[in-house]
PDB file of C-alpha atoms and ligand atoms in Angstrom:
ATOM      1  CA  UNK A   1      86.591-173.021 236.743  1.00 74.00           C
ATOM      2  CA  UNK A   2      83.259-174.266 238.054  1.00 82.00           C
ATOM      3  CA  UNK A   3      80.147-173.363 236.021  1.00 90.00           C
ATOM      4  CA  UNK A   4      78.146-172.662 239.187  1.00 94.00           C
ATOM      5  CA  UNK A   5      76.217-169.907 237.442  1.00 95.00           C
ATOM      6  CA  UNK A   6      75.769-171.410 234.000  1.00 95.00           C
ATOM      7  CA  UNK A   7      73.072-169.538 232.093  1.00 95.00           C
ATOM      8  CA  UNK A   8      72.912-166.713 234.659  1.00 97.00           C
ATOM      9  CA  UNK A   9      73.385-163.057 233.811  1.00 97.00           C
ATOM     10  CA  UNK A  10      74.660-160.006 235.676  1.00 98.00           C
ATOM     11  CA  UNK A  11      74.343-156.322 234.793  1.00 98.00           C
ATOM     12  CA  UNK A  12      77.353-154.229 235.797  1.00 98.00           C
ATOM     13  CA  UNK A  13      76.453-150.543 235.947  1.00 98.00           C
ATOM     14  CA  UNK A  14      79.405-148.176 235.963  1.00 98.00           C
ATOM     15  CA  UNK A  15      78.673-144.518 236.601  1.00 98.00           C
ATOM     16  CA  UNK A  16      82.450-144.061 237.161  1.00 97.00           C
ATOM     17  CA  UNK A  17      85.643-145.532 235.677  1.00 97.00           C
ATOM     18  CA  UNK A  18      87.278-148.766 236.799  1.00 98.00           C
ATOM     19  CA  UNK A  19      90.087-151.146 235.954  1.00 98.00           C
ATOM     20  CA  UNK A  20      89.974-153.826 238.684  1.00 98.00           C
ATOM     21  CA  UNK A  21      86.269-153.896 239.462  1.00 98.00           C
ATOM     22  CA  UNK A  22      85.071-154.129 235.888  1.00 98.00           C
ATOM     23  CA  UNK A  23      87.663-156.692 234.839  1.00 98.00           C
ATOM     24  CA  UNK A  24      87.319-158.913 237.896  1.00 98.00           C
ATOM     25  CA  UNK A  25      83.523-158.955 237.762  1.00 98.00           C
ATOM     26  CA  UNK A  26      83.408-159.638 234.012  1.00 98.00           C
ATOM     27  CA  UNK A  27      86.045-162.366 234.164  1.00 98.00           C
ATOM     28  CA  UNK A  28      84.621-163.780 237.391  1.00 98.00           C
ATOM     29  CA  UNK A  29      81.212-164.123 235.731  1.00 97.00           C
ATOM     30  CA  UNK A  30      82.875-165.829 232.756  1.00 97.00           C
ATOM     31  CA  UNK A  31      84.680-168.275 235.066  1.00 97.00           C
ATOM     32  CA  UNK A  32      81.339-169.202 236.643  1.00 96.00           C
ATOM     33  CA  UNK A  33      79.620-169.727 233.298  1.00 95.00           C
ATOM     34  CA  UNK A  34      77.547-166.547 233.615  1.00 97.00           C
ATOM     35  CA  UNK A  35      77.317-163.641 231.214  1.00 98.00           C
ATOM     36  CA  UNK A  36      78.048-160.065 232.317  1.00 98.00           C
ATOM     37  CA  UNK A  37      76.679-156.989 230.551  1.00 98.00           C
ATOM     38  CA  UNK A  38      78.474-153.699 231.215  1.00 98.00           C
ATOM     39  CA  UNK A  39      76.359-150.547 231.116  1.00 98.00           C
ATOM     40  CA  UNK A  40      77.658-147.011 231.467  1.00 98.00           C
ATOM     41  CA  UNK A  41      74.639-144.789 232.149  1.00 97.00           C
ATOM     42  CA  UNK A  42      75.001-141.428 230.451  1.00 94.00           C
ATOM     43  CA  UNK A  43      77.461-142.903 227.937  1.00 95.00           C
ATOM     44  CA  UNK A  44      76.486-146.226 226.373  1.00 89.00           C
ATOM     45  CA  UNK A  45      73.079-146.343 228.093  1.00 95.00           C
ATOM     46  CA  UNK A  46      70.530-143.676 229.029  1.00 97.00           C
ATOM     47  CA  UNK A  47      71.225-141.174 231.742  1.00 97.00           C
ATOM     48  CA  UNK A  48      69.091-141.956 234.798  1.00 97.00           C
ATOM     49  CA  UNK A  49      67.127-140.029 237.395  1.00 97.00           C
ATOM     50  CA  UNK A  50      66.867-141.167 241.025  1.00 97.00           C
ATOM     51  CA  UNK A  51      64.701-138.621 242.834  1.00 95.00           C
ATOM     52  CA  UNK A  52      61.187-139.848 243.596  1.00 93.00           C
ATOM     53  CA  UNK A  53      58.341-137.723 242.245  1.00 94.00           C
ATOM     54  CA  UNK A  54      60.518-135.397 240.179  1.00 93.00           C
ATOM     55  CA  UNK A  55      59.538-133.913 236.813  1.00 97.00           C
ATOM     56  CA  UNK A  56      62.317-135.259 234.621  1.00 97.00           C
ATOM     57  CA  UNK A  57      63.081-132.067 232.725  1.00 97.00           C
ATOM     58  CA  UNK A  58      66.901-132.508 232.763  1.00 96.00           C
ATOM     59  CA  UNK A  59      69.161-134.804 230.745  1.00 96.00           C
ATOM     60  CA  UNK A  60      67.988-138.094 232.298  1.00 97.00           C
ATOM     61  CA  UNK A  61      65.800-140.128 229.958  1.00 96.00           C
ATOM     62  CA  UNK A  62      64.723-142.818 232.391  1.00 96.00           C
ATOM     63  CA  UNK A  63      64.148-143.312 236.087  1.00 98.00           C
ATOM     64  CA  UNK A  64      65.708-145.967 238.307  1.00 98.00           C
ATOM     65  CA  UNK A  65      62.147-147.198 238.999  1.00 98.00           C
ATOM     66  CA  UNK A  66      61.997-148.539 235.431  1.00 98.00           C
ATOM     67  CA  UNK A  67      65.702-149.283 234.919  1.00 98.00           C
ATOM     68  CA  UNK A  68      65.974-151.482 238.020  1.00 98.00           C
ATOM     69  CA  UNK A  69      62.803-153.433 237.266  1.00 98.00           C
ATOM     70  CA  UNK A  70      63.649-153.913 233.581  1.00 98.00           C
ATOM     71  CA  UNK A  71      67.174-155.129 234.374  1.00 98.00           C
ATOM     72  CA  UNK A  72      65.671-157.470 236.982  1.00 98.00           C
ATOM     73  CA  UNK A  73      63.646-159.126 234.197  1.00 98.00           C
ATOM     74  CA  UNK A  74      66.833-159.747 232.193  1.00 98.00           C
ATOM     75  CA  UNK A  75      69.408-160.427 234.897  1.00 98.00           C
ATOM     76  CA  UNK A  76      69.934-162.523 238.012  1.00 98.00           C
ATOM     77  CA  UNK A  77      72.155-159.902 239.664  1.00 98.00           C
ATOM     78  CA  UNK A  78      72.731-156.168 239.355  1.00 98.00           C
ATOM     79  CA  UNK A  79      75.968-154.504 240.436  1.00 98.00           C
ATOM     80  CA  UNK A  80      76.408-150.739 240.737  1.00 98.00           C
ATOM     81  CA  UNK A  81      79.375-148.382 240.985  1.00 98.00           C
ATOM     82  CA  UNK A  82      78.437-144.767 241.650  1.00 98.00           C
ATOM     83  CA  UNK A  83      80.814-142.439 243.460  1.00 98.00           C
ATOM     84  CA  UNK A  84      79.672-139.439 245.513  1.00 98.00           C
ATOM     85  CA  UNK A  85      79.112-136.159 243.674  1.00 97.00           C
ATOM     86  CA  UNK A  86      81.508-134.330 246.066  1.00 97.00           C
ATOM     87  CA  UNK A  87      79.229-131.307 246.536  1.00 97.00           C
ATOM     88  CA  UNK A  88      77.124-132.051 249.615  1.00 98.00           C
ATOM     89  CA  UNK A  89      78.132-134.875 251.971  1.00 98.00           C
ATOM     90  CA  UNK A  90      74.642-135.019 253.476  1.00 97.00           C
ATOM     91  CA  UNK A  91      73.265-135.915 250.045  1.00 97.00           C
ATOM     92  CA  UNK A  92      76.120-138.277 249.163  1.00 98.00           C
ATOM     93  CA  UNK A  93      75.675-140.100 252.469  1.00 98.00           C
ATOM     94  CA  UNK A  94      72.149-141.064 251.379  1.00 97.00           C
ATOM     95  CA  UNK A  95      73.730-143.250 248.654  1.00 98.00           C
ATOM     96  CA  UNK A  96      70.697-142.555 246.435  1.00 97.00           C
ATOM     97  CA  UNK A  97      71.789-144.473 243.358  1.00 98.00           C
ATOM     98  CA  UNK A  98      72.563-147.735 245.137  1.00 98.00           C
ATOM     99  CA  UNK A  99      69.529-147.391 247.374  1.00 98.00           C
ATOM    100  CA  UNK A 100      67.348-146.695 244.323  1.00 98.00           C
ATOM    101  CA  UNK A 101      68.455-149.943 242.733  1.00 98.00           C
ATOM    102  CA  UNK A 102      68.115-151.849 246.005  1.00 98.00           C
ATOM    103  CA  UNK A 103      64.572-150.504 246.450  1.00 98.00           C
ATOM    104  CA  UNK A 104      63.297-151.168 242.946  1.00 98.00           C
ATOM    105  CA  UNK A 105      65.246-154.226 241.763  1.00 98.00           C
ATOM    106  CA  UNK A 106      63.781-157.671 242.347  1.00 98.00           C
ATOM    107  CA  UNK A 107      67.181-159.389 242.178  1.00 98.00           C
ATOM    108  CA  UNK A 108      70.177-158.943 244.527  1.00 98.00           C
ATOM    109  CA  UNK A 109      72.184-155.732 244.116  1.00 98.00           C
ATOM    110  CA  UNK A 110      75.946-155.637 244.728  1.00 98.00           C
ATOM    111  CA  UNK A 111      77.773-152.447 245.695  1.00 98.00           C
ATOM    112  CA  UNK A 112      80.838-152.036 243.433  1.00 98.00           C
ATOM    113  CA  UNK A 113      81.780-148.827 245.360  1.00 98.00           C
ATOM    114  CA  UNK A 114      79.560-145.992 246.391  1.00 98.00           C
ATOM    115  CA  UNK A 115      80.175-144.608 249.898  1.00 98.00           C
ATOM    116  CA  UNK A 116      81.613-147.960 250.964  1.00 98.00           C
ATOM    117  CA  UNK A 117      83.530-150.556 248.959  1.00 98.00           C
ATOM    118  CA  UNK A 118      82.557-153.953 250.418  1.00 98.00           C
ATOM    119  CA  UNK A 119      84.153-156.051 247.652  1.00 98.00           C
ATOM    120  CA  UNK A 120      87.463-154.300 248.330  1.00 98.00           C
ATOM    121  CA  UNK A 121      87.172-154.966 252.048  1.00 98.00           C
ATOM    122  CA  UNK A 122      86.616-158.680 251.390  1.00 98.00           C
ATOM    123  CA  UNK A 123      89.673-158.809 249.116  1.00 98.00           C
ATOM    124  CA  UNK A 124      91.714-156.905 251.693  1.00 98.00           C
ATOM    125  CA  UNK A 125      90.660-159.265 254.498  1.00 98.00           C
ATOM    126  CA  UNK A 126      91.576-162.308 252.402  1.00 98.00           C
ATOM    127  CA  UNK A 127      95.043-160.863 251.680  1.00 98.00           C
ATOM    128  CA  UNK A 128      95.610-160.242 255.398  1.00 98.00           C
ATOM    129  CA  UNK A 129      94.356-163.708 256.360  1.00 97.00           C
ATOM    130  CA  UNK A 130      96.674-165.292 253.793  1.00 97.00           C
ATOM    131  CA  UNK A 131      99.695-163.520 255.314  1.00 96.00           C
ATOM    132  CA  UNK A 132      99.047-163.487 259.041  1.00 95.00           C
ATOM    133  CA  UNK A 133      98.261-166.473 261.185  1.00 86.00           C
ATOM    134  CA  UNK A 134      96.033-164.488 263.550  1.00 95.00           C
ATOM    135  CA  UNK A 135      94.515-161.074 262.929  1.00 98.00           C
ATOM    136  CA  UNK A 136      92.777-160.442 266.261  1.00 98.00           C
ATOM    137  CA  UNK A 137      94.877-158.186 268.469  1.00 98.00           C
ATOM    138  CA  UNK A 138      97.209-157.087 265.676  1.00 98.00           C
ATOM    139  CA  UNK A 139      97.863-153.364 265.226  1.00 98.00           C
ATOM    140  CA  UNK A 140      96.207-152.087 262.065  1.00 98.00           C
ATOM    141  CA  UNK A 141      96.890-148.565 260.816  1.00 99.00           C
ATOM    142  CA  UNK A 142      94.678-146.921 258.235  1.00 99.00           C
ATOM    143  CA  UNK A 143      96.721-143.930 257.168  1.00 98.00           C
ATOM    144  CA  UNK A 144      95.409-140.973 255.202  1.00 98.00           C
ATOM    145  CA  UNK A 145      97.814-140.023 252.432  1.00 98.00           C
ATOM    146  CA  UNK A 146      98.163-136.974 250.264  1.00 98.00           C
ATOM    147  CA  UNK A 147      96.629-136.903 246.777  1.00 98.00           C
ATOM    148  CA  UNK A 148      96.230-133.840 244.559  1.00 97.00           C
ATOM    149  CA  UNK A 149      92.458-134.369 244.343  1.00 96.00           C
ATOM    150  CA  UNK A 150      89.846-134.981 247.035  1.00 97.00           C
ATOM    151  CA  UNK A 151      88.960-138.664 246.836  1.00 97.00           C
ATOM    152  CA  UNK A 152      86.088-140.835 248.034  1.00 97.00           C
ATOM    153  CA  UNK A 153      86.013-142.026 251.656  1.00 98.00           C
ATOM    154  CA  UNK A 154      84.530-145.402 250.617  1.00 98.00           C
ATOM    155  CA  UNK A 155      87.642-147.557 250.930  1.00 98.00           C
ATOM    156  CA  UNK A 156      88.643-145.874 254.186  1.00 98.00           C
ATOM    157  CA  UNK A 157      85.167-146.517 255.614  1.00 98.00           C
ATOM    158  CA  UNK A 158      85.295-150.150 254.536  1.00 98.00           C
ATOM    159  CA  UNK A 159      88.827-150.571 255.874  1.00 98.00           C
ATOM    160  CA  UNK A 160      87.726-149.478 259.344  1.00 98.00           C
ATOM    161  CA  UNK A 161      84.676-151.722 259.205  1.00 98.00           C
ATOM    162  CA  UNK A 162      86.517-154.904 258.212  1.00 98.00           C
ATOM    163  CA  UNK A 163      89.559-154.392 260.459  1.00 98.00           C
ATOM    164  CA  UNK A 164      87.352-153.844 263.512  1.00 98.00           C
ATOM    165  CA  UNK A 165      85.182-156.853 262.591  1.00 98.00           C
ATOM    166  CA  UNK A 166      88.352-158.937 262.570  1.00 98.00           C
ATOM    167  CA  UNK A 167      89.222-157.898 266.131  1.00 98.00           C
ATOM    168  CA  UNK A 168      92.250-155.821 265.224  1.00 98.00           C
ATOM    169  CA  UNK A 169      93.532-152.849 267.218  1.00 98.00           C
ATOM    170  CA  UNK A 170      92.797-150.166 264.663  1.00 98.00           C
ATOM    171  CA  UNK A 171      94.352-146.710 264.446  1.00 98.00           C
ATOM    172  CA  UNK A 172      92.891-144.163 262.058  1.00 98.00           C
ATOM    173  CA  UNK A 173      95.846-141.866 261.265  1.00 98.00           C
ATOM    174  CA  UNK A 174      94.840-138.606 259.597  1.00 98.00           C
ATOM    175  CA  UNK A 175      96.263-135.061 259.526  1.00 98.00           C
ATOM    176  CA  UNK A 176      93.721-133.415 261.838  1.00 98.00           C
ATOM    177  CA  UNK A 177      90.128-133.756 263.003  1.00 98.00           C
ATOM    178  CA  UNK A 178      88.811-132.458 259.664  1.00 98.00           C
ATOM    179  CA  UNK A 179      89.867-135.764 258.080  1.00 98.00           C
ATOM    180  CA  UNK A 180      88.117-138.064 260.537  1.00 98.00           C
ATOM    181  CA  UNK A 181      85.559-140.220 258.748  1.00 98.00           C
ATOM    182  CA  UNK A 182      81.797-139.844 259.032  1.00 98.00           C
ATOM    183  CA  UNK A 183      80.329-140.584 262.493  1.00 98.00           C
ATOM    184  CA  UNK A 184      78.124-143.293 260.946  1.00 98.00           C
ATOM    185  CA  UNK A 185      81.193-145.344 260.035  1.00 98.00           C
ATOM    186  CA  UNK A 186      83.209-144.411 263.124  1.00 98.00           C
ATOM    187  CA  UNK A 187      80.303-145.547 265.272  1.00 98.00           C
ATOM    188  CA  UNK A 188      79.830-148.794 263.329  1.00 98.00           C
ATOM    189  CA  UNK A 189      83.564-149.484 263.643  1.00 98.00           C
ATOM    190  CA  UNK A 190      83.319-148.867 267.395  1.00 98.00           C
ATOM    191  CA  UNK A 191      80.416-151.329 267.639  1.00 98.00           C
ATOM    192  CA  UNK A 192      82.360-153.902 265.618  1.00 98.00           C
ATOM    193  CA  UNK A 193      85.361-153.499 267.910  1.00 98.00           C
ATOM    194  CA  UNK A 194      83.154-153.921 270.964  1.00 98.00           C
ATOM    195  CA  UNK A 195      81.790-157.194 269.549  1.00 98.00           C
ATOM    196  CA  UNK A 196      85.091-158.567 268.241  1.00 98.00           C
ATOM    197  CA  UNK A 197      87.316-157.551 271.136  1.00 98.00           C
ATOM    198  CA  UNK A 198      89.257-155.103 268.989  1.00 98.00           C
ATOM    199  CA  UNK A 199      89.776-151.365 269.472  1.00 98.00           C
ATOM    200  CA  UNK A 200      89.632-148.212 267.403  1.00 98.00           C
ATOM    201  CA  UNK A 201      91.496-144.980 268.074  1.00 98.00           C
ATOM    202  CA  UNK A 202      92.180-141.810 266.107  1.00 98.00           C
ATOM    203  CA  UNK A 203      95.701-140.377 265.907  1.00 98.00           C
ATOM    204  CA  UNK A 204      97.290-137.378 264.220  1.00 98.00           C
ATOM    205  CA  UNK A 205     100.785-138.430 265.329  1.00 98.00           C
ATOM    206  CA  UNK A 206     102.593-140.252 262.517  1.00 98.00           C
ATOM    207  CA  UNK A 207     105.393-141.803 264.584  1.00 98.00           C
ATOM    208  CA  UNK A 208     103.083-142.972 267.340  1.00 98.00           C
ATOM    209  CA  UNK A 209     100.634-144.496 264.858  1.00 98.00           C
ATOM    210  CA  UNK A 210     103.259-146.402 262.870  1.00 98.00           C
ATOM    211  CA  UNK A 211     105.087-147.668 265.953  1.00 98.00           C
ATOM    212  CA  UNK A 212     104.762-151.480 266.194  1.00 98.00           C
ATOM    213  CA  UNK A 213     102.059-151.617 263.513  1.00 98.00           C
ATOM    214  CA  UNK A 214     101.438-155.020 261.910  1.00 98.00           C
ATOM    215  CA  UNK A 215      99.414-153.681 258.976  1.00 98.00           C
ATOM    216  CA  UNK A 216      99.628-150.330 257.191  1.00 99.00           C
ATOM    217  CA  UNK A 217      96.766-149.602 254.827  1.00 99.00           C
ATOM    218  CA  UNK A 218      97.009-146.370 252.851  1.00 98.00           C
ATOM    219  CA  UNK A 219      94.229-144.290 251.341  1.00 98.00           C
ATOM    220  CA  UNK A 220      93.586-140.664 250.531  1.00 98.00           C
ATOM    221  CA  UNK A 221      90.239-138.950 250.998  1.00 98.00           C
ATOM    222  CA  UNK A 222      88.779-135.468 250.981  1.00 98.00           C
ATOM    223  CA  UNK A 223      87.958-133.728 254.251  1.00 98.00           C
ATOM    224  CA  UNK A 224      84.321-134.165 255.225  1.00 98.00           C
ATOM    225  CA  UNK A 225      84.543-130.951 257.283  1.00 97.00           C
ATOM    226  CA  UNK A 226      85.358-128.961 254.132  1.00 98.00           C
ATOM    227  CA  UNK A 227      83.265-131.043 251.748  1.00 98.00           C
ATOM    228  CA  UNK A 228      82.451-129.239 248.509  1.00 97.00           C
ATOM    229  CA  UNK A 229      84.745-126.301 249.357  1.00 97.00           C
ATOM    230  CA  UNK A 230      87.599-127.994 247.576  1.00 97.00           C
ATOM    231  CA  UNK A 231      89.689-124.890 246.858  1.00 96.00           C
ATOM    232  CA  UNK A 232      89.958-124.203 250.588  1.00 97.00           C
ATOM    233  CA  UNK A 233      90.480-127.886 251.309  1.00 97.00           C
ATOM    234  CA  UNK A 234      93.330-128.052 248.803  1.00 97.00           C
ATOM    235  CA  UNK A 235      95.269-125.442 250.772  1.00 97.00           C
ATOM    236  CA  UNK A 236      94.923-127.611 253.881  1.00 97.00           C
ATOM    237  CA  UNK A 237      95.645-130.899 252.112  1.00 97.00           C
ATOM    238  CA  UNK A 238      98.757-129.494 250.421  1.00 97.00           C
ATOM    239  CA  UNK A 239     100.360-129.071 253.863  1.00 97.00           C
ATOM    240  CA  UNK A 240     100.220-132.802 254.473  1.00 98.00           C
ATOM    241  CA  UNK A 241     102.288-134.286 251.642  1.00 98.00           C
ATOM    242  CA  UNK A 242     104.578-135.791 254.295  1.00 98.00           C
ATOM    243  CA  UNK A 243     101.891-138.400 255.061  1.00 98.00           C
ATOM    244  CA  UNK A 244     103.355-140.422 252.163  1.00 98.00           C
ATOM    245  CA  UNK A 245     104.105-144.027 253.183  1.00 98.00           C
ATOM    246  CA  UNK A 246     107.879-144.402 252.952  1.00 98.00           C
ATOM    247  CA  UNK A 247     110.612-146.727 254.171  1.00 98.00           C
ATOM    248  CA  UNK A 248     111.435-144.553 257.183  1.00 98.00           C
ATOM    249  CA  UNK A 249     107.862-144.776 258.471  1.00 98.00           C
ATOM    250  CA  UNK A 250     107.632-148.490 257.704  1.00 98.00           C
ATOM    251  CA  UNK A 251     110.861-149.020 259.695  1.00 98.00           C
ATOM    252  CA  UNK A 252     108.943-147.973 262.831  1.00 98.00           C
ATOM    253  CA  UNK A 253     106.512-150.870 262.413  1.00 98.00           C
ATOM    254  CA  UNK A 254     106.590-154.479 263.515  1.00 98.00           C
ATOM    255  CA  UNK A 255     107.723-155.476 259.992  1.00 98.00           C
ATOM    256  CA  UNK A 256     104.216-154.570 258.840  1.00 98.00           C
ATOM    257  CA  UNK A 257     102.561-155.620 255.640  1.00 98.00           C
ATOM    258  CA  UNK A 258     101.498-152.727 253.413  1.00 98.00           C
ATOM    259  CA  UNK A 259      98.508-152.506 251.147  1.00 98.00           C
ATOM    260  CA  UNK A 260      96.380-150.132 249.100  1.00 98.00           C
ATOM    261  CA  UNK A 261      93.219-150.720 247.096  1.00 98.00           C
ATOM    262  CA  UNK A 262      94.731-149.294 243.879  1.00 98.00           C
ATOM    263  CA  UNK A 263      94.929-147.280 241.765  1.00 98.00           C
ATOM    264  CA  UNK A 264      97.681-145.467 243.673  1.00 98.00           C
ATOM    265  CA  UNK A 265      99.921-142.616 242.563  1.00 98.00           C
ATOM    266  CA  UNK A 266     103.494-143.786 243.129  1.00 98.00           C
ATOM    267  CA  UNK A 267     105.774-141.509 245.119  1.00 98.00           C
ATOM    268  CA  UNK A 268     102.744-139.441 246.124  1.00 98.00           C
ATOM    269  CA  UNK A 269     100.784-141.868 248.290  1.00 98.00           C
ATOM    270  CA  UNK A 270     103.577-144.402 248.793  1.00 98.00           C
ATOM    271  CA  UNK A 271     107.155-144.607 247.591  1.00 98.00           C
ATOM    272  CA  UNK A 272     108.333-147.066 244.955  1.00 98.00           C
ATOM    273  CA  UNK A 273     110.293-148.880 247.685  1.00 98.00           C
ATOM    274  CA  UNK A 274     107.127-149.475 249.734  1.00 98.00           C
ATOM    275  CA  UNK A 275     104.916-150.338 246.760  1.00 98.00           C
ATOM    276  CA  UNK A 276     107.486-152.882 245.496  1.00 98.00           C
ATOM    277  CA  UNK A 277     108.550-154.235 248.881  1.00 98.00           C
ATOM    278  CA  UNK A 278     108.157-157.969 249.649  1.00 98.00           C
ATOM    279  CA  UNK A 279     105.746-156.823 252.386  1.00 98.00           C
ATOM    280  CA  UNK A 280     103.473-155.121 249.854  1.00 98.00           C
ATOM    281  CA  UNK A 281     100.156-156.936 249.276  1.00 98.00           C
ATOM    282  CA  UNK A 282      98.818-154.575 246.629  1.00 98.00           C
ATOM    283  CA  UNK A 283      98.780-157.070 243.760  1.00 98.00           C
ATOM    284  CA  UNK A 284      97.453-159.933 245.876  1.00 98.00           C
ATOM    285  CA  UNK A 285      94.674-157.759 247.196  1.00 98.00           C
ATOM    286  CA  UNK A 286      93.752-156.824 243.623  1.00 98.00           C
ATOM    287  CA  UNK A 287      93.837-160.495 242.572  1.00 98.00           C
ATOM    288  CA  UNK A 288      91.583-161.340 245.507  1.00 98.00           C
ATOM    289  CA  UNK A 289      88.867-159.145 244.048  1.00 98.00           C
ATOM    290  CA  UNK A 290      88.334-161.909 241.493  1.00 98.00           C
ATOM    291  CA  UNK A 291      88.107-164.679 244.105  1.00 98.00           C
ATOM    292  CA  UNK A 292      85.846-162.942 246.606  1.00 98.00           C
ATOM    293  CA  UNK A 293      83.482-161.609 243.954  1.00 98.00           C
ATOM    294  CA  UNK A 294      83.101-165.064 242.408  1.00 97.00           C
ATOM    295  CA  UNK A 295      82.145-166.348 245.848  1.00 97.00           C
ATOM    296  CA  UNK A 296      79.763-163.432 246.307  1.00 97.00           C
ATOM    297  CA  UNK A 297      78.062-163.899 242.929  1.00 97.00           C
ATOM    298  CA  UNK A 298      77.721-167.643 243.504  1.00 96.00           C
ATOM    299  CA  UNK A 299      76.289-167.101 246.979  1.00 96.00           C
ATOM    300  CA  UNK A 300      73.773-164.500 245.810  1.00 96.00           C
ATOM    301  CA  UNK A 301      72.776-166.295 242.617  1.00 90.00           C
ATOM    302  CA  UNK A 302      73.048-169.908 243.579  1.00 76.00           C
ATOM    303  CA  UNK A 303      70.037-169.929 245.865  1.00 43.00           C
ATOM    304  CA  UNK A 304      66.840-167.946 246.083  1.00 42.00           C
ATOM    305  CA  UNK A 305      67.805-164.648 247.705  1.00 43.00           C
ATOM    306  CA  UNK A 306      65.548-161.650 248.253  1.00 44.00           C
ATOM    307  CA  UNK A 307      66.558-158.339 246.681  1.00 48.00           C
ATOM    308  CA  UNK A 308      69.129-156.701 248.917  1.00 50.00           C
ATOM    309  CA  UNK A 309      72.206-154.511 248.778  1.00 48.00           C
ATOM    310  CA  UNK A 310      75.499-155.193 250.493  1.00 48.00           C
TER     311      UNK A 310
HETATM  312  N1  LIG B 401      90.157-150.836 243.736  1.00 82.78           N
HETATM  313  C1  LIG B 401      89.281-150.635 242.756  1.00 82.78           C
HETATM  314  O1  LIG B 401      88.060-150.658 242.969  1.00 82.78           O
HETATM  315  O2  LIG B 401      89.842-150.431 241.537  1.00 82.78           O
HETATM  316  P1  LIG B 401      89.098-149.852 240.269  1.00 82.78           P
HETATM  317  O3  LIG B 401      88.662-148.437 240.614  1.00 82.78           O
HETATM  318  O4  LIG B 401      90.109-149.864 239.157  1.00 82.78           O
HETATM  319  O5  LIG B 401      87.910-150.708 239.965  1.00 82.78           O
END
């Protein structure tokens, strides 16, 4: 443990639940000699408003304009987790909560998962680098998996972004075109691939996608094409339970490593055999959250850095 951040403080704002993110940030801060304060707006701290110019007649008692500036007087870093509201993708894509903090805070702001999950993508990249001598040119499959609820696209977006940055040949495997990710992230992934020498393709063919894969990364997400109409989407999603990652599919690969950001429903997203396989990186990837976030906090706090969001 190196007390690189002795005497520093970080506010961790959780609008949604967490096991890994909360624990790894709190313990990471402790390892660095810093102190972390966890706030849960709407529970243990005041509910907040984020719309500019609104009359605050609802349940919110304070606006991000004050909350971000007050926390900036107490803390050296602010970190925010706020998932989409799952009603209107156009609104969720604006990432209003994170952007509100980034706009009004005077200290760096870390994204702990909103519409992307950059800390997860760093931990994922580290796990892959630890297991594979060279990542460029390797076949990377991000596979959609079934889940009984529509989930956030954040990890899937981040997976495409990091794998294309690393020059991998990326396949986005999803049931049909309604599950393709937002054009903003598809386009950014395409640009990354162009720069890194990698590729990105979309496939709806399970066997073709798994064939000769070096990495299989699993995630479930709700259809953006049916966003907010979740009863209709459920009827579509329920047809695709066979997207589970199992031994038969993994046998088509080039002895691929498997990973998932966790939490993951066993025998729904991936079978016990895959989750517990020697090729499974799920626990290492989770451990890496601690290492990469310590590096991130030290980098953002250790030198004068203007307020920004990652
Ligand atoms: N992967 C991840 O962010 O886990 P938590 O939701 O438990 O923080």
